[in-house]
Structures are given as structure tokens and as C-alpha cells.
PDB file of C-alpha atoms in Angstrom:
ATOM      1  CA  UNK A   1     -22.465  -1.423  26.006  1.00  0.00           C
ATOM      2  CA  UNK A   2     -23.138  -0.209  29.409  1.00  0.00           C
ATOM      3  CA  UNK A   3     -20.453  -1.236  32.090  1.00  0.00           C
ATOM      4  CA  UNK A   4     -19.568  -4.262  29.654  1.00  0.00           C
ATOM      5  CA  UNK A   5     -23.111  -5.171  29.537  1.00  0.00           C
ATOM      6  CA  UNK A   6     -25.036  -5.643  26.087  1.00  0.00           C
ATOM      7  CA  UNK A   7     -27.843  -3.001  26.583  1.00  0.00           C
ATOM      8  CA  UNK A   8     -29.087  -3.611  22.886  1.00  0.00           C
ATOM      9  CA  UNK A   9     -29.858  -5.157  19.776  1.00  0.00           C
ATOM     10  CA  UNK A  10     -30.199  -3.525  16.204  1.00  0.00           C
ATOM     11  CA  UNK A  11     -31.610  -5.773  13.224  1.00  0.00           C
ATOM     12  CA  UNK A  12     -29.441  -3.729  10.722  1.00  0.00           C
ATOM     13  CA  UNK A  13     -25.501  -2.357  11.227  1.00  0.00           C
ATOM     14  CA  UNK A  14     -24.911   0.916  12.063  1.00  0.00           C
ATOM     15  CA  UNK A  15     -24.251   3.010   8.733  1.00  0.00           C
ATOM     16  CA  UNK A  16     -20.667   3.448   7.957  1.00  0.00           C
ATOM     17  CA  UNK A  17     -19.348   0.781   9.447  1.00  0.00           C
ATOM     18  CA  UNK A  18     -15.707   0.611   8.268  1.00  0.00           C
ATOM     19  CA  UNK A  19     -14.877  -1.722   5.567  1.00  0.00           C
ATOM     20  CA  UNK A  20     -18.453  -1.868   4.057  1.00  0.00           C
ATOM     21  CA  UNK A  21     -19.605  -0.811   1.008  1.00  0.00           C
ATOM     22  CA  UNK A  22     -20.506   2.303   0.725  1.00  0.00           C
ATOM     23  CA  UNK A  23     -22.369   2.400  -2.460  1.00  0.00           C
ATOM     24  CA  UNK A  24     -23.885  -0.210  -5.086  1.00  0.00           C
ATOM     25  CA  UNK A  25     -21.529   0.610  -7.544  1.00  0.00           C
ATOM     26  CA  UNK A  26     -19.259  -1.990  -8.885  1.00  0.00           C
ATOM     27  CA  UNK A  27     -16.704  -3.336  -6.877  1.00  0.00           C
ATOM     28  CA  UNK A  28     -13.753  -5.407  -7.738  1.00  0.00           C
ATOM     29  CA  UNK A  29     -11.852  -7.983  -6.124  1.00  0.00           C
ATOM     30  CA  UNK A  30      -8.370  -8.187  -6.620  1.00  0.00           C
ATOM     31  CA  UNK A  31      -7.400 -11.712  -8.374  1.00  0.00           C
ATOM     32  CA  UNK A  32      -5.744 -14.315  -6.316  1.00  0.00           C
ATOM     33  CA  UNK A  33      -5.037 -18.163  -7.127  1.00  0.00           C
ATOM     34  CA  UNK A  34      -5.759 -21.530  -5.606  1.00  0.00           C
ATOM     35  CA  UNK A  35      -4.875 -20.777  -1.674  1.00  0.00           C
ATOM     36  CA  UNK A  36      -4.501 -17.375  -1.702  1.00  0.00           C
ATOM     37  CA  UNK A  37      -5.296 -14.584  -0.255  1.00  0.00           C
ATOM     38  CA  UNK A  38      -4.764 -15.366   3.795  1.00  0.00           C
ATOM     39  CA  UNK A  39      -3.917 -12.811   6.637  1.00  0.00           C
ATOM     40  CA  UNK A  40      -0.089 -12.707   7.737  1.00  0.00           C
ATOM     41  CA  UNK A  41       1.595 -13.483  10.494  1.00  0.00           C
ATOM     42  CA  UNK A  42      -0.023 -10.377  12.187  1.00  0.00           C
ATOM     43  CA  UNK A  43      -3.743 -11.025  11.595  1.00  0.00           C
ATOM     44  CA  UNK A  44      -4.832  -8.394   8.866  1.00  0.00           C
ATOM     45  CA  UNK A  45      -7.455  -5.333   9.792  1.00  0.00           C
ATOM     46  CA  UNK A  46     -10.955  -4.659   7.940  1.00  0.00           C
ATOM     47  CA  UNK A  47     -11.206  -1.219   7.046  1.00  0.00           C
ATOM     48  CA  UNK A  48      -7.661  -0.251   5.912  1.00  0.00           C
ATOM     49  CA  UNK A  49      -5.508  -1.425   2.879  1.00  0.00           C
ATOM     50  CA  UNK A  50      -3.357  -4.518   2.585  1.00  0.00           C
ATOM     51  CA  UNK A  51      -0.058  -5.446   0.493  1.00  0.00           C
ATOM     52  CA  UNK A  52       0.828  -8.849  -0.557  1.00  0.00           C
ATOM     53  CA  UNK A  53       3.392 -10.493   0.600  1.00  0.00           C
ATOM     54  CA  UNK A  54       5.500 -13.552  -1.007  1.00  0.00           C
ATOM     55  CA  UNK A  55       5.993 -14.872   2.819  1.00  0.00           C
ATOM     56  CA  UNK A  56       4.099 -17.667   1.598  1.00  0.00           C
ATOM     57  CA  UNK A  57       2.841 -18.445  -1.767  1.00  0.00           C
ATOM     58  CA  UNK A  58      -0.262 -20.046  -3.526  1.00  0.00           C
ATOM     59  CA  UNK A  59      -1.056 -22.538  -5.851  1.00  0.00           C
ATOM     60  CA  UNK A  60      -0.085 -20.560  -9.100  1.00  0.00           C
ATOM     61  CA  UNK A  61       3.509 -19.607  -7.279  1.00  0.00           C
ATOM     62  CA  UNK A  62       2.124 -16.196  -6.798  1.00  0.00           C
ATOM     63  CA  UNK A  63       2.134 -13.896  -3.543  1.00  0.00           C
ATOM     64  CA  UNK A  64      -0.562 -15.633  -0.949  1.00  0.00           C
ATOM     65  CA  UNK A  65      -0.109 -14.136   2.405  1.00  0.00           C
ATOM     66  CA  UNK A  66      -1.779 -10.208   3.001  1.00  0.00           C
ATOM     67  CA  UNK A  67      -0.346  -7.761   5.138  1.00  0.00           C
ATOM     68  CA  UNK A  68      -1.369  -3.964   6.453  1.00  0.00           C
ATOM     69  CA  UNK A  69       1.867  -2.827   5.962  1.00  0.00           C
ATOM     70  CA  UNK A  70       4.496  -2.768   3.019  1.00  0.00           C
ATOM     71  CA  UNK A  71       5.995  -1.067   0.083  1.00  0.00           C
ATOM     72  CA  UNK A  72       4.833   0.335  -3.343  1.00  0.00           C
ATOM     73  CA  UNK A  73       1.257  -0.289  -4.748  1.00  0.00           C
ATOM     74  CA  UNK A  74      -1.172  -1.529  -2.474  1.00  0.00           C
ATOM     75  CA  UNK A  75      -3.159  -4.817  -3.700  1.00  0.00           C
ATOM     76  CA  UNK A  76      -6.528  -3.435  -2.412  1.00  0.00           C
ATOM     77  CA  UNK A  77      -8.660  -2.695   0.474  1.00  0.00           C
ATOM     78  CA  UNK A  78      -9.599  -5.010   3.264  1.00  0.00           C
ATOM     79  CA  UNK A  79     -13.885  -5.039   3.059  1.00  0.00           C
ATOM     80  CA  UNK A  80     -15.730  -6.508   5.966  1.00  0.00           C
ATOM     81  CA  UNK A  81     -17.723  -9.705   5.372  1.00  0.00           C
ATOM     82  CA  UNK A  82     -18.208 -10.359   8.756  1.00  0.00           C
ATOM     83  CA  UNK A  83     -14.918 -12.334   8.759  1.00  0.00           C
ATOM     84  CA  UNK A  84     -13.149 -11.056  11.688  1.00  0.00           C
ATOM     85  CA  UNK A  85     -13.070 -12.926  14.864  1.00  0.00           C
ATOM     86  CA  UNK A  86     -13.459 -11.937  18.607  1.00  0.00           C
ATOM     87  CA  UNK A  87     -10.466 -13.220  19.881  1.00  0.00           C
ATOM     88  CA  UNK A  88      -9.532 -10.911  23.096  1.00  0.00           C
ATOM     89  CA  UNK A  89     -10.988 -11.980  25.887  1.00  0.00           C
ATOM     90  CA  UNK A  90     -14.318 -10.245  27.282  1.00  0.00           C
ATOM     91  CA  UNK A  91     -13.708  -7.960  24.123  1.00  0.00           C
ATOM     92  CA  UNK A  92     -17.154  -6.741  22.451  1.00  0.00           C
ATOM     93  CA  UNK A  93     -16.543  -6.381  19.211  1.00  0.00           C
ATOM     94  CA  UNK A  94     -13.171  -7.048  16.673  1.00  0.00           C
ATOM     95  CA  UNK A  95     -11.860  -6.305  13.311  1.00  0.00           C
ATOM     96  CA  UNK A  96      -9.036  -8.344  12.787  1.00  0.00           C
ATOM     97  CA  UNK A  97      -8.995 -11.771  10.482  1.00  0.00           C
ATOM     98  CA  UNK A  98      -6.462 -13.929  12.892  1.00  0.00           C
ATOM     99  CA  UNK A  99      -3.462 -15.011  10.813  1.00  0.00           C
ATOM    100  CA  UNK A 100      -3.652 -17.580   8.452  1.00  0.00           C
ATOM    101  CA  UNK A 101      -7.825 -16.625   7.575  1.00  0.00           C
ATOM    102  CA  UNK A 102      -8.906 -16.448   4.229  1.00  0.00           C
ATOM    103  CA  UNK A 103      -9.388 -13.086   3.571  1.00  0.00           C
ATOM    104  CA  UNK A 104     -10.880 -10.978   0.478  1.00  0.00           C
ATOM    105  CA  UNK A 105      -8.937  -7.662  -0.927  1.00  0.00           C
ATOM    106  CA  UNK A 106     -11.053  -5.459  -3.083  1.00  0.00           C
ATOM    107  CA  UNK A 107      -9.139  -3.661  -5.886  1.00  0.00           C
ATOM    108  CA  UNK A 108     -11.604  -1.688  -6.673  1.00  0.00           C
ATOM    109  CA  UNK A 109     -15.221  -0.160  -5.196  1.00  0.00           C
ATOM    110  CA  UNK A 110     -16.748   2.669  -2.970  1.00  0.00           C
ATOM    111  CA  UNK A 111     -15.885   1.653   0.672  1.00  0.00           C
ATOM    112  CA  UNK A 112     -16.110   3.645   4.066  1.00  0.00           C
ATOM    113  CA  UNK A 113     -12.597   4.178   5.288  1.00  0.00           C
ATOM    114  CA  UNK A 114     -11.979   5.783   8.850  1.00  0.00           C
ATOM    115  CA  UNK A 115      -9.759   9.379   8.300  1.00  0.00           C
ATOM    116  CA  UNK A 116      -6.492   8.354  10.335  1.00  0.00           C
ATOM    117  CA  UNK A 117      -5.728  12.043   9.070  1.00  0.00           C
ATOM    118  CA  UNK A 118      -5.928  15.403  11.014  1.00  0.00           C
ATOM    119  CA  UNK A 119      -7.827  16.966   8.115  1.00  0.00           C
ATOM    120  CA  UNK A 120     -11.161  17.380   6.880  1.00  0.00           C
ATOM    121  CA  UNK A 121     -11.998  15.154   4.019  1.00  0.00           C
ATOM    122  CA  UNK A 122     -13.155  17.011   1.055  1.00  0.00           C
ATOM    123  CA  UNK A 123     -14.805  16.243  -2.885  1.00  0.00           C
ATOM    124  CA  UNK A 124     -11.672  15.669  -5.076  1.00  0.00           C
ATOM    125  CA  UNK A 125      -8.990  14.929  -2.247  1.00  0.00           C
ATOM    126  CA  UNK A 126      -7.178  11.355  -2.899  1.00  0.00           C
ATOM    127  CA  UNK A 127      -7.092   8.131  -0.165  1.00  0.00           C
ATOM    128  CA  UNK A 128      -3.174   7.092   1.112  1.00  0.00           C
ATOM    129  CA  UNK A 129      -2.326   4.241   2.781  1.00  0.00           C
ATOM    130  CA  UNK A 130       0.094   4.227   4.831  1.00  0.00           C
ATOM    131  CA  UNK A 131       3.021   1.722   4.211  1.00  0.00           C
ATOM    132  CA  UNK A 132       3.172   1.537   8.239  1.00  0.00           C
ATOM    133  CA  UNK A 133       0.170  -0.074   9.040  1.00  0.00           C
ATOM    134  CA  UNK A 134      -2.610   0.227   5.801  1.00  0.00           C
ATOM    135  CA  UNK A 135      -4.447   3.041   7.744  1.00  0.00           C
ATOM    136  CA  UNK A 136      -6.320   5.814   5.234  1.00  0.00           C
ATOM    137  CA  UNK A 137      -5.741   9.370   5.216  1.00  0.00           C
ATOM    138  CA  UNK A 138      -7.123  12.004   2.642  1.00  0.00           C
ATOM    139  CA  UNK A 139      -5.039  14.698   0.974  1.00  0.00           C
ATOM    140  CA  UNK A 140      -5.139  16.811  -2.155  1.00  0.00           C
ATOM    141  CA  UNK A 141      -4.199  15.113  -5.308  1.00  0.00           C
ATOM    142  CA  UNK A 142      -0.367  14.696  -5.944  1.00  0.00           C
ATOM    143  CA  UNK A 143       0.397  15.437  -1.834  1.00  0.00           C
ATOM    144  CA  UNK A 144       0.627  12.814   0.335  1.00  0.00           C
ATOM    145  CA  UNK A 145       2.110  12.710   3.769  1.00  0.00           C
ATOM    146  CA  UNK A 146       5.063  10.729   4.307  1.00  0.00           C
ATOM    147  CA  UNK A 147       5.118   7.001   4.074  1.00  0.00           C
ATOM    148  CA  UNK A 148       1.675   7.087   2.019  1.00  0.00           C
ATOM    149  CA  UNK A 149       0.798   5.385  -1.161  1.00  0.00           C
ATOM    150  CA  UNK A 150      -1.872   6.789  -3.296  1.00  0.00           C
ATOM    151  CA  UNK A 151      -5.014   4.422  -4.005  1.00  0.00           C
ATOM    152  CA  UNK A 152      -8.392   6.424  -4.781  1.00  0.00           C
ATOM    153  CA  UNK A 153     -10.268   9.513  -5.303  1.00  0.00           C
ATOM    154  CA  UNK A 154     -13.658  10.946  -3.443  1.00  0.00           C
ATOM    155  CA  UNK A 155     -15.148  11.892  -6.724  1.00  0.00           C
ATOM    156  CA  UNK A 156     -18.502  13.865  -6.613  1.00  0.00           C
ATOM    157  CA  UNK A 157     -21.623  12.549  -7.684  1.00  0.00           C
ATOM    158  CA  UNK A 158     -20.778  13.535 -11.471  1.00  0.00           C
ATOM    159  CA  UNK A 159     -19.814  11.271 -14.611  1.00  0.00           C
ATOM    160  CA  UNK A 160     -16.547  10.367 -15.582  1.00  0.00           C
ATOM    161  CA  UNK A 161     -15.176  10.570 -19.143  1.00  0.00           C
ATOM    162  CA  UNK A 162     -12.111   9.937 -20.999  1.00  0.00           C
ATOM    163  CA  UNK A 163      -9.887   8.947 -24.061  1.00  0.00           C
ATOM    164  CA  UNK A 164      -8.003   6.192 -25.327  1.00  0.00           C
ATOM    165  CA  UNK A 165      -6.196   5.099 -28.338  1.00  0.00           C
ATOM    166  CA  UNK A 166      -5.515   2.109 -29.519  1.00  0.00           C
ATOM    167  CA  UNK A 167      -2.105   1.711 -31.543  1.00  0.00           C
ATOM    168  CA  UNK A 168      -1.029  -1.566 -33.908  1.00  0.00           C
ATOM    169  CA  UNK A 169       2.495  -1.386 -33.497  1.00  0.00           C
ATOM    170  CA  UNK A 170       3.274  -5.145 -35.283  1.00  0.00           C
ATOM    171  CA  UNK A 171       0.817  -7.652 -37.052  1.00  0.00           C
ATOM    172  CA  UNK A 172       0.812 -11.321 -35.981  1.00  0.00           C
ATOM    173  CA  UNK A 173       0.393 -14.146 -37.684  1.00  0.00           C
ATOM    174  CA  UNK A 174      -1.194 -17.595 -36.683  1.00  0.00           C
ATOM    175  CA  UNK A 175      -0.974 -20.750 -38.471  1.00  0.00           C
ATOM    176  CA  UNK A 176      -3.187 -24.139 -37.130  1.00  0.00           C
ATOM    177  CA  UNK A 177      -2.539 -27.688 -38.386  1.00  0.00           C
TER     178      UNK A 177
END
């Protein structure tokens, strides 16, 4: 934009937009019922985190309505599918689904997130959210600043492993007609 004035046109988005995938890795959505998820009151922001919010409810009695700001565990990051609206007026560009838009949180996924933090972002160092407004800042595992939640890792490029058990603690018994 040059004094307001569209001075060009790309075929393909920028790399790193926020709220895009950032990868083709799996990517998970988190589960909502018949009527749910929707932005709050406030409109909800691609690119940060969201929390759901029992301020209205869906069709299974569950939370419906998603918010950029609460309390404990997040229910997943907002991704951009070219769902927010340009609602300010003579405004070029806008990342916020108005209130009330049906909206998708991803539970799960490799995303790119813009560093609300003062710090470098480095391999290993966990995403917060922060409870105030869903915004993402990067610290080392186990650290977060105040008023942060934890929700992912920047892992590098390496495999992951690990162990499970799986413990009978009672046996069951069914019985059909």
C-alpha cells in the first residue's frame, strides 16, 4: 500500500502469514457439536489461541462461543481460512472473525504464530498463551511469564519417541438378548 493505494497484486500469500499452516504435517481440529464453535461477543483473532466459553452453548449442551482470552487450558489455536472480515472502514486488510462467525480452533498442528515476546525464539522453547488476550510468546520449558498457559513445543526437525503401558485394572462383562 502506498498512501492507501493498492500498488500490487501477488498470486500466492506472503509466507508466514499468521495463522497458516506452517507445515503438511497433521493437524487437528478441536471437536465441537451441532452450532458450535462461533466468535464471542468480541470478534475472535486468527493467529493467537482461543478458550471456550459456556456464554452460549451448542446443540450437544456443550461450550459454543470462542474467546481470546480466559482461564486454564486453551481449546486450540485460531488458523486462518480466509474467514476474517474487513470491517473498519477504508481498512486494508483484517484478522478478526466478527462475533457470532463460525470459526475453526485447531487442537493440534504446526502453525506460524507472531512472538508477542521480547525474546528470541529458539529449538526446544514452549508456546504460552496468554489468558489476557490469546497472544503467543516463547519461553523455555516449565517458565512461562505471568498470565501464560502452556500449549506447544518448537521441536527440531528430529523424530519423536515414547512409552506407554497399558494396565487392566477390572474385567467387564457383557451379556446381549
Amino acid at each position: 500500500m502506498a498512501n492507501g493505494v493498492q500498488s500490487s497484486v501477488t498470486t500466492q500469500p506472503a509466507v508466514g502469514v499468521v495463522g497458516d499452516f506452517a507445515t503438511a504435517n497433521p493437524r487437528f481440529s478441536q471437536l465441537a457439536g451441532p452450532g458450535a464453535i462461533v466468535a464471542g461477543q468480541s470478534g475472535l483473532l486468527i493467529g493467537r489461541f482461543a478458550w471456550l466459553s459456556y456464554s452460549q452453548i451448542d446443540g450437544d449442551g456443550a461450550p459454543a462461543a470462542a474467546n481470546n482470552f480466559g482461564t486454564g487450558p486453551v481449546a486450540g489455536f485460531v488458523g486462518r481460512a480466509q474467514q476474517g472480515l474487513i470491517t473498519t472502514y477504508l481498512t486494508a486488510f483484517g484478522m478478526l472473525i466478527p462475533a457470532g462467525f463460525q470459526a475453526t480452533l485447531f487442537s493440534g498442528g504446526d502453525f506460524w504464530a507472531l512472538n508477542a515476546g521480547a525474546s528470541a525464539v529458539q529449538v526446544g522453547m514452549k508456546a504460552y498463551a496468554a489468558f489476557a488476550d490469546g497472544s503467543v510468546t516463547f519461553a523455555a520449558s516449565g517458565a512461562p511469564t505471568t498470565g501464560q498457559a502452556t500449549t506447544s513445543a518448537i521441536a527440531a526437525g528430529t523424530a519423536a519417541t515414547g512409552t506407554g503401558t497399558i494396565a487392566i485394572t477390572s474385567a467387564a462383562t457383557a451379556t446381549h438378548p
